[in-house]
Coordinates of C-alpha atoms in Angstrom, one line a residue:
M2 CA -11.6 27.9 41.6
L3 CA -15.0 27.0 42.4
R4 CA -15.0 23.5 40.8
L5 CA -11.3 23.0 41.8
L6 CA -12.5 23.4 45.5
V7 CA -15.4 21.1 44.9
T8 CA -13.2 18.6 43.4
L9 CA -10.9 18.8 46.8
L10 CA -13.8 18.3 49.1
I11 CA -15.2 15.5 47.2
M12 CA -11.7 13.6 47.2
T13 CA -11.1 14.7 51.1
V14 CA -14.7 12.6 51.4
G15 CA -14.3 10.3 48.8
S16 CA -10.9 8.5 49.8
S17 CA -11.7 7.9 53.1
G18 CA -12.6 4.4 52.7
M19 CA -8.9 3.2 52.3
Y20 CA -8.0 5.0 55.4
V21 CA -11.6 3.4 57.7
V22 CA -10.9 0.6 56.9
S23 CA -7.2 0.2 58.5
V24 CA -8.4 2.2 61.5
V25 CA -11.3 -0.5 62.2
L26 CA -9.6 -3.4 61.4
P27 CA -8.6 -4.2 65.5
A28 CA -12.1 -3.6 66.1
V29 CA -13.1 -5.8 63.3
Q30 CA -10.6 -8.5 63.6
A31 CA -12.3 -8.7 67.4
D32 CA -15.4 -9.2 66.1
F33 CA -15.3 -11.6 63.7
G34 CA -12.7 -13.1 65.9
V35 CA -10.2 -14.2 62.8
A36 CA -6.6 -14.2 62.6
R37 CA -4.5 -10.7 61.6
A38 CA -3.7 -11.7 58.3
E39 CA -7.7 -12.2 57.9
A40 CA -8.6 -9.0 58.8
S41 CA -6.3 -7.9 56.7
L42 CA -8.1 -8.7 53.4
P43 CA -10.6 -6.2 53.4
Y44 CA -7.8 -3.7 52.4
T45 CA -6.6 -5.7 50.3
M46 CA -10.1 -6.4 49.0
L47 CA -10.9 -2.7 48.3
M48 CA -7.5 -1.4 46.5
I49 CA -8.3 -4.5 44.3
G50 CA -11.8 -2.3 43.6
F51 CA -10.8 1.1 43.8
G52 CA -7.9 0.2 40.5
L53 CA -10.7 -1.4 38.8
G54 CA -13.6 1.1 39.2
G55 CA -11.1 4.2 38.8
V56 CA -11.0 1.9 35.1
V57 CA -14.3 1.8 34.9
M58 CA -15.2 5.1 36.1
G59 CA -13.6 6.6 34.0
K60 CA -14.5 5.3 30.7
L61 CA -17.8 6.3 32.0
A62 CA -16.7 9.8 32.8
D63 CA -15.1 9.9 29.1
R64 CA -18.3 9.8 28.0
Y65 CA -21.1 10.8 29.9
G66 CA -19.2 13.5 32.2
V67 CA -17.6 13.2 35.8
M68 CA -21.0 14.2 37.4
W69 CA -22.6 10.8 36.7
P70 CA -19.4 8.4 38.2
L71 CA -19.3 10.9 40.8
L72 CA -23.1 10.2 41.5
L73 CA -22.7 6.3 41.0
G74 CA -19.7 6.9 43.4
A75 CA -21.8 8.5 45.8
V76 CA -24.4 5.9 45.8
C77 CA -21.5 2.7 46.0
V78 CA -19.9 3.9 48.5
G79 CA -23.0 5.2 50.9
T80 CA -24.8 1.9 50.1
G81 CA -21.1 0.0 51.4
Y82 CA -20.5 1.8 54.2
I83 CA -24.6 0.4 55.4
A84 CA -23.7 -2.4 54.0
S85 CA -20.8 -3.1 56.3
S86 CA -22.2 -2.5 59.4
F87 CA -24.4 -6.0 59.0
A88 CA -21.2 -8.0 57.7
G89 CA -21.6 -11.6 59.6
S90 CA -18.5 -12.5 58.4
I91 CA -15.4 -11.4 57.4
L92 CA -15.5 -12.5 53.5
T93 CA -18.4 -10.6 53.3
F94 CA -17.2 -7.4 54.7
S95 CA -14.3 -7.9 52.4
L96 CA -16.5 -8.5 49.5
V97 CA -18.6 -5.4 50.7
Q98 CA -15.3 -3.4 50.7
A99 CA -14.3 -4.4 47.0
L100 CA -17.4 -4.4 45.8
L101 CA -19.1 -1.2 46.4
I102 CA -16.4 1.2 48.7
G103 CA -13.4 0.2 46.4
L104 CA -15.8 1.3 42.8
G105 CA -17.4 4.1 44.8
S106 CA -13.9 5.1 45.4
G107 CA -13.2 4.7 42.3
A108 CA -15.0 7.2 40.0
V109 CA -13.2 9.6 43.1
F110 CA -9.3 9.9 42.2
A111 CA -8.4 8.9 38.5
P112 CA -11.4 10.6 37.5
L113 CA -11.4 13.6 39.4
V114 CA -7.5 14.1 38.2
A115 CA -8.6 13.6 35.0
D116 CA -11.1 15.9 34.9
T117 CA -8.9 18.5 36.2
S118 CA -6.2 18.3 34.2
L119 CA -8.7 19.1 31.4
W120 CA -9.8 22.5 32.7
F121 CA -6.8 24.1 33.3
V122 CA -4.0 24.7 30.7
K123 CA -1.8 27.3 32.4
R124 CA -1.8 26.2 35.7
R125 CA -2.3 22.7 34.9
G126 CA 0.2 20.8 37.3
M127 CA -0.4 22.4 40.7
A128 CA -4.4 22.5 39.5
V129 CA -4.0 18.1 39.5
A130 CA -1.5 18.7 42.6
V131 CA -4.3 20.2 44.5
C132 CA -6.9 17.8 43.3
A133 CA -4.4 14.8 44.2
S134 CA -3.2 16.1 47.8
G135 CA -7.1 15.2 48.6
N136 CA -6.2 11.9 48.7
Y137 CA -3.5 13.1 51.5
L138 CA -5.6 15.2 53.8
A139 CA -8.4 12.1 53.8
G140 CA -5.5 10.5 55.7
A141 CA -5.1 13.1 58.0
V142 CA -9.1 14.2 58.2
W143 CA -10.7 11.1 58.7
P144 CA -8.7 8.3 61.4
P145 CA -8.9 10.3 64.2
I146 CA -12.6 11.1 63.7
V147 CA -13.7 7.7 62.9
Q148 CA -11.3 6.3 65.7
R149 CA -13.4 8.8 68.5
F150 CA -16.6 6.6 66.8
V151 CA -15.4 3.9 66.9
E152 CA -14.2 4.1 70.8
V153 CA -18.2 5.4 71.9
E154 CA -20.6 3.9 69.3
G155 CA -18.5 0.4 68.2
W156 CA -17.4 0.0 64.4
R157 CA -20.9 -1.2 62.9
A158 CA -22.8 2.5 64.2
T159 CA -20.0 4.5 63.0
Y160 CA -20.2 2.5 59.3
V161 CA -23.6 3.8 59.8
G162 CA -22.9 7.2 60.1
L163 CA -20.1 7.3 57.5
G164 CA -22.2 5.8 54.8
V165 CA -25.2 8.3 55.4
V166 CA -22.6 11.2 55.8
C167 CA -20.2 10.8 52.9
G168 CA -23.3 9.0 50.6
L169 CA -25.0 12.8 51.0
A170 CA -21.7 15.1 51.0
M171 CA -20.3 13.3 47.9
A172 CA -23.7 13.5 45.4
G173 CA -24.6 16.8 47.0
L174 CA -21.0 17.8 45.6
A175 CA -21.4 16.1 42.5
L176 CA -24.3 18.1 41.0
F177 CA -21.5 21.4 41.0
M178 CA -19.5 18.7 38.3
R179 CA -22.4 19.3 35.9
A180 CA -20.5 20.8 33.3
R181 CA -18.1 19.2 30.9
P182 CA -14.6 20.1 30.2
P183 CA -13.6 22.4 27.5
A184 CA -10.3 20.7 26.2
V185 CA -13.5 17.9 25.3
A186 CA -14.9 19.6 23.1
M187 CA -12.7 21.5 21.2
A188 CA -11.2 18.1 20.6
A189 CA -14.5 16.5 19.3
A190 CA -14.3 19.5 16.8
P191 CA -10.5 20.4 15.8
T192 CA -12.0 23.4 13.0
T193 CA -8.1 24.5 12.7
A194 CA -5.1 23.0 11.1
S195 CA -3.3 23.7 14.8
G196 CA -6.1 21.9 16.5
R197 CA -6.0 18.6 13.5
A198 CA -2.1 18.6 14.4
A199 CA -2.3 18.1 17.9
V200 CA -5.5 15.4 17.6
A201 CA -3.0 14.0 15.1
A202 CA 0.0 13.8 17.4
S203 CA -2.1 12.3 20.2
M204 CA -2.9 9.4 18.3
R205 CA 0.9 8.9 18.8
P206 CA 2.0 9.5 22.2
F207 CA 5.9 9.8 22.2
G208 CA 5.9 8.2 18.3
L209 CA 4.6 5.3 19.5
S210 CA 1.0 3.3 19.0
L211 CA -1.6 4.2 21.6
G212 CA -1.6 1.1 23.4
V213 CA 2.3 0.7 23.9
A214 CA 2.7 3.9 25.2
Q215 CA -0.2 3.1 27.5
G216 CA 1.2 0.0 28.7
L217 CA 5.1 1.4 29.2
L218 CA 2.8 4.1 31.4
C219 CA 1.4 1.3 33.6
V220 CA 4.5 -0.6 33.7
A221 CA 6.3 2.9 35.4
G222 CA 3.3 3.6 37.3
T223 CA 3.7 -0.1 38.5
A224 CA 7.5 -0.3 39.2
C225 CA 7.2 3.3 41.0
C226 CA 4.9 2.4 43.3
V227 CA 6.4 -1.1 44.2
A228 CA 9.5 1.2 45.4
M229 CA 7.2 3.3 47.4
A230 CA 5.4 0.5 48.9
M231 CA 8.4 -0.1 51.0
P232 CA 8.9 2.5 53.4
Q233 CA 5.0 3.0 53.7
V234 CA 3.8 0.1 54.2
H235 CA 6.9 -1.3 56.2
I236 CA 8.0 1.2 58.4
V237 CA 6.4 0.7 61.3
A238 CA 7.3 -2.9 60.9
Y239 CA 10.9 -2.3 60.5
C240 CA 10.9 0.2 64.0
T241 CA 9.4 -1.9 65.7
D242 CA 12.6 -4.5 64.7
L243 CA 15.1 -2.3 65.3
G244 CA 13.3 -1.9 68.8
F245 CA 11.7 1.9 69.0
G246 CA 8.4 0.7 68.3
A247 CA 5.6 0.9 66.9
A248 CA 4.3 4.4 68.2
R249 CA 8.0 5.9 66.9
G250 CA 6.8 3.8 63.3
A251 CA 3.5 5.5 63.0
Q252 CA 4.9 8.5 63.8
M253 CA 7.0 8.7 61.3
L254 CA 4.4 7.3 58.5
S255 CA 2.7 10.4 59.8
L256 CA 5.5 12.8 58.4
M257 CA 5.9 10.8 55.5
L258 CA 2.1 11.5 54.6
A259 CA 1.9 15.2 55.7
C260 CA 5.3 16.0 53.7
G261 CA 3.7 13.7 50.2
I262 CA 1.1 16.9 50.8
V263 CA 3.6 19.4 50.3
S264 CA 5.8 17.3 48.0
R265 CA 2.4 17.0 45.8
L266 CA 2.2 20.8 46.0
I267 CA 5.8 21.4 44.7
S268 CA 5.5 19.1 42.1
G269 CA 2.6 21.0 40.6
A270 CA 4.4 23.8 40.6
I271 CA 7.5 22.2 39.0
C272 CA 5.1 19.9 36.3
D273 CA 3.9 23.9 35.1
R274 CA 7.6 24.8 34.5
I275 CA 8.9 21.5 32.6
G276 CA 5.7 18.9 32.1
G277 CA 4.5 15.9 33.4
L278 CA 7.6 13.6 31.6
R279 CA 10.6 15.6 33.6
T280 CA 8.7 15.7 36.6
L281 CA 7.8 11.8 36.4
L282 CA 11.7 11.9 35.7
L283 CA 13.2 14.4 38.6
G284 CA 10.7 12.5 41.4
S285 CA 11.9 8.8 40.4
V286 CA 15.5 9.7 40.7
L287 CA 14.6 11.9 44.1
Q288 CA 13.2 9.2 45.5
C289 CA 15.4 6.6 45.1
V290 CA 18.4 8.3 46.4
A291 CA 15.7 8.6 49.4
L292 CA 15.3 4.8 49.5
L293 CA 19.5 4.3 49.2
M294 CA 19.6 6.0 52.5
F295 CA 17.6 4.0 54.5
L296 CA 20.3 1.6 53.6
P297 CA 22.8 3.1 55.8
F298 CA 20.6 5.3 58.6
D299 CA 19.3 2.8 60.9
G300 CA 18.6 5.5 63.8
M301 CA 15.7 7.1 65.0
V302 CA 16.6 10.5 64.4
P303 CA 18.1 9.9 61.1
L304 CA 14.7 7.8 60.2
F305 CA 12.6 10.1 60.9
V306 CA 14.6 12.9 58.5
V307 CA 15.3 10.4 55.7
S308 CA 11.3 9.5 55.5
A309 CA 10.3 12.9 55.8
L310 CA 12.8 13.4 53.0
F311 CA 11.0 10.1 51.2
G312 CA 7.8 11.9 51.5
L313 CA 8.7 14.9 50.0
F314 CA 10.5 13.1 47.0
Q315 CA 7.3 10.8 46.1
G316 CA 4.0 12.7 46.8
G317 CA 4.4 14.3 43.8
L318 CA 5.5 11.2 41.2
V319 CA 1.3 9.9 40.5
P320 CA -0.1 12.9 39.9
S321 CA 2.6 13.4 37.1
Y322 CA 1.2 10.4 34.9
A323 CA -2.4 12.1 34.6
I324 CA -0.4 15.3 33.0
I325 CA 1.4 12.5 31.3
V326 CA -1.7 11.5 29.7
R327 CA -3.4 14.6 29.1
E328 CA -0.4 16.3 27.5
H329 CA 0.2 13.2 25.3
F330 CA -2.9 11.1 25.1
P331 CA -6.2 12.0 23.6
P332 CA -8.7 14.3 25.9
A333 CA -11.4 12.8 24.9
E334 CA -10.2 9.0 26.5
A335 CA -8.0 11.0 29.7
S336 CA -10.5 9.9 32.2
A337 CA -10.2 5.6 30.9
R338 CA -6.7 5.8 30.6
V339 CA -5.7 8.2 33.5
G340 CA -7.7 5.2 35.6
T341 CA -6.0 2.5 34.1
V342 CA -2.4 4.0 35.0
I343 CA -3.6 4.7 38.7
G344 CA -4.9 1.4 39.2
C345 CA -1.3 -0.2 38.1
T346 CA 0.1 2.7 40.4
L347 CA -2.7 0.6 43.1
L348 CA -1.4 -2.3 41.8
G349 CA 2.3 -1.6 42.2
M350 CA 1.5 -0.7 45.8
A351 CA -0.2 -4.0 46.7
L352 CA 2.1 -5.9 45.5
G353 CA 5.4 -3.9 46.5
G354 CA 3.5 -4.3 50.2
W355 CA 3.4 -8.0 49.7
M356 CA 6.9 -8.4 48.2
S357 CA 8.7 -6.6 50.9
G358 CA 7.6 -8.7 53.2
K359 CA 8.0 -11.7 51.1
V360 CA 11.9 -10.5 51.2
F361 CA 12.2 -9.7 54.4
D362 CA 10.4 -13.6 55.4
L363 CA 13.4 -15.1 53.1
T364 CA 16.3 -13.2 54.2
G365 CA 15.2 -12.4 57.7
S366 CA 16.5 -8.6 57.2
Y367 CA 14.7 -5.4 55.2
H368 CA 18.0 -4.4 54.0
A369 CA 17.5 -6.3 51.0
A370 CA 14.0 -5.4 50.1
F371 CA 15.3 -2.2 50.6
I372 CA 17.1 -3.4 47.4
N373 CA 14.7 -4.6 45.9
G374 CA 12.3 -1.8 45.8
I375 CA 15.5 0.6 44.7
A376 CA 15.3 -2.1 41.3
W377 CA 11.8 -1.4 40.8
N378 CA 12.4 2.2 41.2
L379 CA 15.1 1.9 38.7
L380 CA 13.1 0.6 35.8
N381 CA 11.3 3.3 36.6
M382 CA 13.3 5.8 35.3
S383 CA 14.4 3.9 32.7
I384 CA 11.3 3.9 31.4
A385 CA 11.0 7.6 31.5
V386 CA 14.1 8.4 30.3
F387 CA 13.3 6.1 27.3
L388 CA 9.9 8.3 26.7
L389 CA 11.8 11.7 27.0
M390 CA 14.5 10.0 24.6
R391 CA 11.4 9.8 22.0
V392 CA 9.8 13.1 22.6
R393 CA 13.2 14.8 22.5
R394 CA 13.9 12.8 19.4
A395 CA 10.2 14.0 17.7
I396 CA 10.7 17.7 18.5
R397 CA 14.5 17.7 16.8
T398 CA 12.3 16.0 13.6
A399 CA 9.7 18.3 14.1
T400 CA 11.9 21.2 13.6
P401 CA 13.8 22.3 10.2
V402 CA 16.8 22.8 9.7
A403 CA 18.3 26.6 9.0
A404 CA 20.1 26.5 5.5

């Protein structure tokens, strides 16, 4: 339990960058005298670094344990914040977001989710859900704090303070993560027949090669998050177009993310009962239902209700991939493979946000953008169904028929 608490704290601190850069966007735009599109570049660069960092840091975690990537991430995040405060142009600021803060943040999400999945068996789904909730918790904690300091001290001084606080906090907490997961040690030396059978099964997840199985999960992760990005990225603009104002849209987004925390915890409990793959399919179906509900309802109160439902339905999707990897792939490769899939979900968020805006530019309406999101959601559902059928077929083949 202590390890899970420390994991939640590290996740909350280490995930600060993706929310802080959004809060300081207006101040950064005014300081550098650039257009809104250029001022949005740091967020895009940070997310790219976040995704790539998850893969790189995941490989390091598989080889050396999660503590060392976390220490490296603490250095990157702390140095990145401080270096950002000295940036002389939007390009320099953006590069620092990608190469330091993004890379450092990548040491947090995927490696910690994978590590948590290796420490728990009976309550694995709930443990991963608690861990992953730290990402949303960061979105609730850091923006008001940062906004207050930006108003009083300016964004550059705020970034220096963030560098000191987050860097030291991450490094100190990382020291509690020295122990290696028992599942890795057991997998390294399978002495029993059942242990050897489990290792053999993990080399053919879903009855497929490791590369093909990983590829399908990556496509599924990208597709589900292209769909997920439509409301999350554009709900504020959508409300503005409907005449409700940006403030109402921001409230809907906050409600959506708050419900996402609840969703992750509920999905974790469900995952413990039915497994990662079925939880992914359930979440995908429910997310599709919520997206469909955005089409006929455009009143303010109905949109608040649908936004809350969307948050409740989609929050458990991303953590379920970590459980699927843990259940079907070699434990010794968990961090790298989780990092790769999570990186694809981040790619899906970036692609979905841009694609929805492009569809809106071409059609002049978000109606077509919602339909586009639904189409990507159906792709995710089809992959989940295919993999579930492969698992059921393997179980039937392995079960002897009674004479």
